[in-house]
């Protein structure tokens, strides 16, 4: 079983819709969870991090964490074409472990 | 936010040569830096953890004699790909931790001919 798993994608949503990205992790000792956005050919950039169960909102982005289900998600409201990128879920135990990424395409 | 730089951003070299990549934390001190490799359309794979003043910790399957890491100061870590071969062609990314956040460098694209 992979340490961090993401839905494979690609995920395509129309402009203005909500994009939902999901991630599960295997290590129950994981304490911190991150979502990164990576444009093609570029380095990842941090969008959100979350430590506690529940929701955390930042602008159009909402991260949701459920430690009992070992599940973390990222919702993007009012999706824009500029949100088109690969979204990486990362989980930190002793070091950072990344999921394979979900490619999101927002169509105008 | 914190800034991490990498140099060079792109390098093309002949098979058998060695390539050094520098990673610098520009506005904070980083006792630990991380080196990742990313093949096309794949996720980041942690190669090693670089610790200032001590030996790097390599992930399983990463050859320490091929990927030499030196963390000589609190703001600089270097990765040297020795005797590079075409299969080493990849996107190499470093990162550094400041408090609870991890900041990535812009990456170095290595192409070995």
GROMACS .gro file of C-alpha atoms in nm:
model
  221
    1UNK     CA    1   0.000   0.000   0.000
    2UNK     CA    2   0.132   0.340  -0.095
    3UNK     CA    3   0.191   0.580   0.191
    4UNK     CA    4  -0.005   0.860   0.028
    5UNK     CA    5  -0.267   0.798  -0.237
    6UNK     CA    6  -0.456   1.043  -0.451
    7UNK     CA    7  -0.737   0.995  -0.699
    8UNK     CA    8  -0.570   0.943  -1.031
    9UNK     CA    9  -0.741   1.203  -1.241
   10UNK     CA   10  -0.717   1.379  -1.465
   11UNK     CA   11  -0.999   1.583  -1.319
   12UNK     CA   12  -1.179   1.826  -1.544
   13UNK     CA   13  -1.426   2.085  -1.418
   14UNK     CA   14  -1.590   2.386  -1.583
   15UNK     CA   15  -1.493   2.735  -1.482
   16UNK     CA   16  -1.680   2.845  -1.172
   17UNK     CA   17  -1.743   2.493  -1.045
   18UNK     CA   18  -1.608   2.333  -0.730
   19UNK     CA   19  -1.308   2.105  -0.775
   20UNK     CA   20  -1.269   1.832  -0.514
   21UNK     CA   21  -0.931   1.665  -0.467
   22UNK     CA   22  -0.892   1.368  -0.236
   23UNK     CA   23  -0.604   1.204  -0.056
   24UNK     CA   24  -0.567   0.909   0.182
   25UNK     CA   25  -0.265   0.815   0.388
   26UNK     CA   26  -0.153   0.499   0.558
   27UNK     CA   27   0.044   0.614   0.864
   28UNK     CA   28  -0.185   0.689   1.157
   29UNK     CA   29   0.101   0.875   1.323
   30UNK     CA   30   0.090   1.147   1.057
   31UNK     CA   31   0.053   1.485   1.216
   32UNK     CA   32   0.060   1.745   0.941
   33UNK     CA   33  -0.087   1.752   0.596
   34UNK     CA   34  -0.014   1.974   0.301
   35UNK     CA   35  -0.152   2.056  -0.039
   36UNK     CA   36   0.087   2.179  -0.307
   37UNK     CA   37   0.013   2.309  -0.654
   38UNK     CA   38   0.261   2.239  -0.929
   39UNK     CA   39   0.245   2.393  -1.271
   40UNK     CA   40   0.408   2.202  -1.552
   41UNK     CA   41   0.786   2.233  -1.538
   42UNK     CA   42   0.780   2.428  -1.213
   43UNK     CA   43   0.850   2.352  -0.850
   44UNK     CA   44   0.560   2.286  -0.612
   45UNK     CA   45   0.412   2.576  -0.418
   46UNK     CA   46   0.229   2.541  -0.091
   47UNK     CA   47  -0.143   2.615  -0.098
   48UNK     CA   48  -0.266   2.493   0.238
   49UNK     CA   49  -0.158   2.301   0.543
   50UNK     CA   50  -0.378   2.152   0.809
   51UNK     CA   51  -0.304   1.984   1.140
   52UNK     CA   52  -0.639   1.944   1.313
   53UNK     CA   53  -0.951   1.754   1.223
   54UNK     CA   54  -1.212   1.960   1.045
   55UNK     CA   55  -1.207   2.228   0.782
   56UNK     CA   56  -0.962   2.505   0.718
   57UNK     CA   57  -1.052   2.778   0.473
   58UNK     CA   58  -0.826   3.020   0.289
   59UNK     CA   59  -0.991   3.222   0.017
   60UNK     CA   60  -1.128   2.987  -0.246
   61UNK     CA   61  -0.949   2.689  -0.094
   62UNK     CA   62  -1.078   2.463   0.184
   63UNK     CA   63  -0.876   2.177   0.327
   64UNK     CA   64  -1.063   1.905   0.513
   65UNK     CA   65  -0.899   1.655   0.745
   66UNK     CA   66  -1.043   1.340   0.899
   67UNK     CA   67  -0.774   1.158   1.094
   68UNK     CA   68  -1.004   0.870   1.189
   69UNK     CA   69  -1.061   0.793   0.822
   70UNK     CA   70  -0.704   0.892   0.730
   71UNK     CA   71  -0.840   1.123   0.469
   72UNK     CA   72  -0.759   1.477   0.362
   73UNK     CA   73  -0.919   1.672   0.082
   74UNK     CA   74  -0.890   2.004  -0.094
   75UNK     CA   75  -1.187   2.192  -0.231
   76UNK     CA   76  -1.142   2.473  -0.479
   77UNK     CA   77  -1.446   2.696  -0.513
   78UNK     CA   78  -1.516   2.910  -0.817
   79UNK     CA   79  -1.248   2.725  -1.014
   80UNK     CA   80  -1.052   2.933  -1.261
   81UNK     CA   81  -0.851   2.826  -1.566
   82UNK     CA   82  -0.542   2.944  -1.379
   83UNK     CA   83  -0.611   2.671  -1.123
   84UNK     CA   84  -0.525   2.413  -1.388
   85UNK     CA   85  -0.223   2.232  -1.247
   86UNK     CA   86  -0.119   1.915  -1.069
   87UNK     CA   87  -0.211   1.912  -0.702
   88UNK     CA   88   0.013   1.715  -0.469
   89UNK     CA   89  -0.097   1.590  -0.131
   90UNK     CA   90   0.185   1.554   0.121
   91UNK     CA   91   0.194   1.401   0.466
   92UNK     CA   92   0.460   1.462   0.726
   93UNK     CA   93   0.561   1.202   0.981
   94UNK     CA   94   0.939   1.202   1.009
   95UNK     CA   95   0.976   1.350   0.664
   96UNK     CA   96   0.752   1.455   0.382
   97UNK     CA   97   0.583   1.192   0.168
   98UNK     CA   98   0.403   1.296  -0.147
   99UNK     CA   99   0.114   1.147  -0.336
  100UNK     CA  100   0.136   1.096  -0.709
  101UNK     CA  101  -0.066   1.410  -0.774
  102UNK     CA  102  -0.396   1.481  -0.941
  103UNK     CA  103  -0.400   1.678  -1.260
  104UNK     CA  104  -0.678   1.934  -1.262
  105UNK     CA  105  -0.804   2.106  -1.575
  106UNK     CA  106  -1.049   2.395  -1.545
  107UNK     CA  107  -1.221   2.457  -1.875
  108UNK     CA  108  -1.333   2.811  -1.963
  109UNK     CA  109   0.740   3.368   0.250
  110UNK     CA  110   1.081   3.218   0.281
  111UNK     CA  111   1.292   3.191  -0.030
  112UNK     CA  112   1.496   2.895  -0.141
  113UNK     CA  113   1.710   2.925  -0.450
  114UNK     CA  114   1.872   2.664  -0.670
  115UNK     CA  115   2.152   2.695  -0.918
  116UNK     CA  116   2.172   2.616  -1.200
  117UNK     CA  117   1.812   2.608  -1.317
  118UNK     CA  118   1.897   2.399  -1.618
  119UNK     CA  119   2.201   2.196  -1.714
  120UNK     CA  120   2.285   1.979  -2.010
  121UNK     CA  121   2.591   1.761  -1.986
  122UNK     CA  122   2.762   1.469  -2.151
  123UNK     CA  123   2.742   1.122  -2.008
  124UNK     CA  124   3.018   1.058  -1.755
  125UNK     CA  125   3.053   1.411  -1.628
  126UNK     CA  126   2.966   1.529  -1.278
  127UNK     CA  127   2.713   1.799  -1.209
  128UNK     CA  128   2.681   2.007  -0.893
  129UNK     CA  129   2.351   2.162  -0.792
  130UNK     CA  130   2.337   2.425  -0.518
  131UNK     CA  131   2.045   2.489  -0.287
  132UNK     CA  132   2.039   2.802  -0.074
  133UNK     CA  133   1.801   2.932   0.186
  134UNK     CA  134   1.814   3.306   0.128
  135UNK     CA  135   1.647   3.456   0.431
  136UNK     CA  136   1.658   3.189   0.698
  137UNK     CA  137   1.889   2.925   0.835
  138UNK     CA  138   1.807   2.566   0.757
  139UNK     CA  139   1.967   2.288   0.958
  140UNK     CA  140   1.787   2.039   0.738
  141UNK     CA  141   1.734   2.044   0.365
  142UNK     CA  142   1.578   1.783   0.143
  143UNK     CA  143   1.659   1.670  -0.207
  144UNK     CA  144   1.388   1.535  -0.435
  145UNK     CA  145   1.386   1.397  -0.784
  146UNK     CA  146   1.088   1.413  -1.014
  147UNK     CA  147   1.055   1.223  -1.339
  148UNK     CA  148   0.807   1.346  -1.601
  149UNK     CA  149   0.445   1.310  -1.494
  150UNK     CA  150   0.547   1.153  -1.165
  151UNK     CA  151   0.542   1.275  -0.809
  152UNK     CA  152   0.833   1.399  -0.608
  153UNK     CA  153   1.052   1.126  -0.470
  154UNK     CA  154   1.263   1.202  -0.167
  155UNK     CA  155   1.625   1.116  -0.234
  156UNK     CA  156   1.796   1.225   0.084
  157UNK     CA  157   1.783   1.444   0.388
  158UNK     CA  158   2.075   1.682   0.418
  159UNK     CA  159   2.183   1.774   0.770
  160UNK     CA  160   2.414   2.065   0.839
  161UNK     CA  161   2.745   1.947   0.975
  162UNK     CA  162   2.674   1.576   0.942
  163UNK     CA  163   2.624   1.308   0.685
  164UNK     CA  164   2.314   1.302   0.473
  165UNK     CA  165   2.050   1.037   0.522
  166UNK     CA  166   1.967   0.860   0.198
  167UNK     CA  167   1.643   0.692   0.106
  168UNK     CA  168   1.644   0.328   0.016
  169UNK     CA  169   1.761   0.269  -0.337
  170UNK     CA  170   1.949   0.598  -0.368
  171UNK     CA  171   2.322   0.549  -0.420
  172UNK     CA  172   2.513   0.769  -0.179
  173UNK     CA  173   2.831   0.743  -0.383
  174UNK     CA  174   2.654   0.863  -0.693
  175UNK     CA  175   2.455   1.144  -0.536
  176UNK     CA  176   2.695   1.327  -0.308
  177UNK     CA  177   2.540   1.570  -0.066
  178UNK     CA  178   2.726   1.833   0.129
  179UNK     CA  179   2.556   2.064   0.378
  180UNK     CA  180   2.847   2.282   0.475
  181UNK     CA  181   2.657   2.575   0.619
  182UNK     CA  182   2.314   2.663   0.752
  183UNK     CA  183   2.218   2.820   0.420
  184UNK     CA  184   2.376   2.595   0.160
  185UNK     CA  185   2.340   2.233   0.056
  186UNK     CA  186   2.488   2.088  -0.260
  187UNK     CA  187   2.398   1.778  -0.457
  188UNK     CA  188   2.660   1.640  -0.692
  189UNK     CA  189   2.552   1.385  -0.947
  190UNK     CA  190   2.873   1.196  -1.019
  191UNK     CA  191   2.940   1.028  -1.352
  192UNK     CA  192   2.597   1.122  -1.476
  193UNK     CA  193   2.418   0.897  -1.723
  194UNK     CA  194   2.107   0.955  -1.935
  195UNK     CA  195   1.889   0.777  -1.680
  196UNK     CA  196   1.984   1.047  -1.428
  197UNK     CA  197   1.807   1.305  -1.644
  198UNK     CA  198   1.536   1.444  -1.420
  199UNK     CA  199   1.404   1.747  -1.237
  200UNK     CA  200   1.587   1.787  -0.907
  201UNK     CA  201   1.423   1.996  -0.637
  202UNK     CA  202   1.552   2.094  -0.297
  203UNK     CA  203   1.354   2.217  -0.002
  204UNK     CA  204   1.421   2.357   0.340
  205UNK     CA  205   1.213   2.367   0.653
  206UNK     CA  206   1.144   2.684   0.844
  207UNK     CA  207   0.938   2.612   1.152
  208UNK     CA  208   0.648   2.399   1.031
  209UNK     CA  209   0.660   2.488   0.664
  210UNK     CA  210   0.864   2.343   0.385
  211UNK     CA  211   0.982   2.577   0.113
  212UNK     CA  212   1.088   2.448  -0.226
  213UNK     CA  213   1.356   2.572  -0.454
  214UNK     CA  214   1.266   2.638  -0.818
  215UNK     CA  215   1.422   2.312  -0.931
  216UNK     CA  216   1.706   2.214  -1.162
  217UNK     CA  217   1.640   2.032  -1.485
  218UNK     CA  218   1.926   1.798  -1.566
  219UNK     CA  219   1.961   1.649  -1.911
  220UNK     CA  220   2.239   1.399  -1.965
  221UNK     CA  221   2.318   1.330  -2.328
   0.00000   0.00000   0.00000
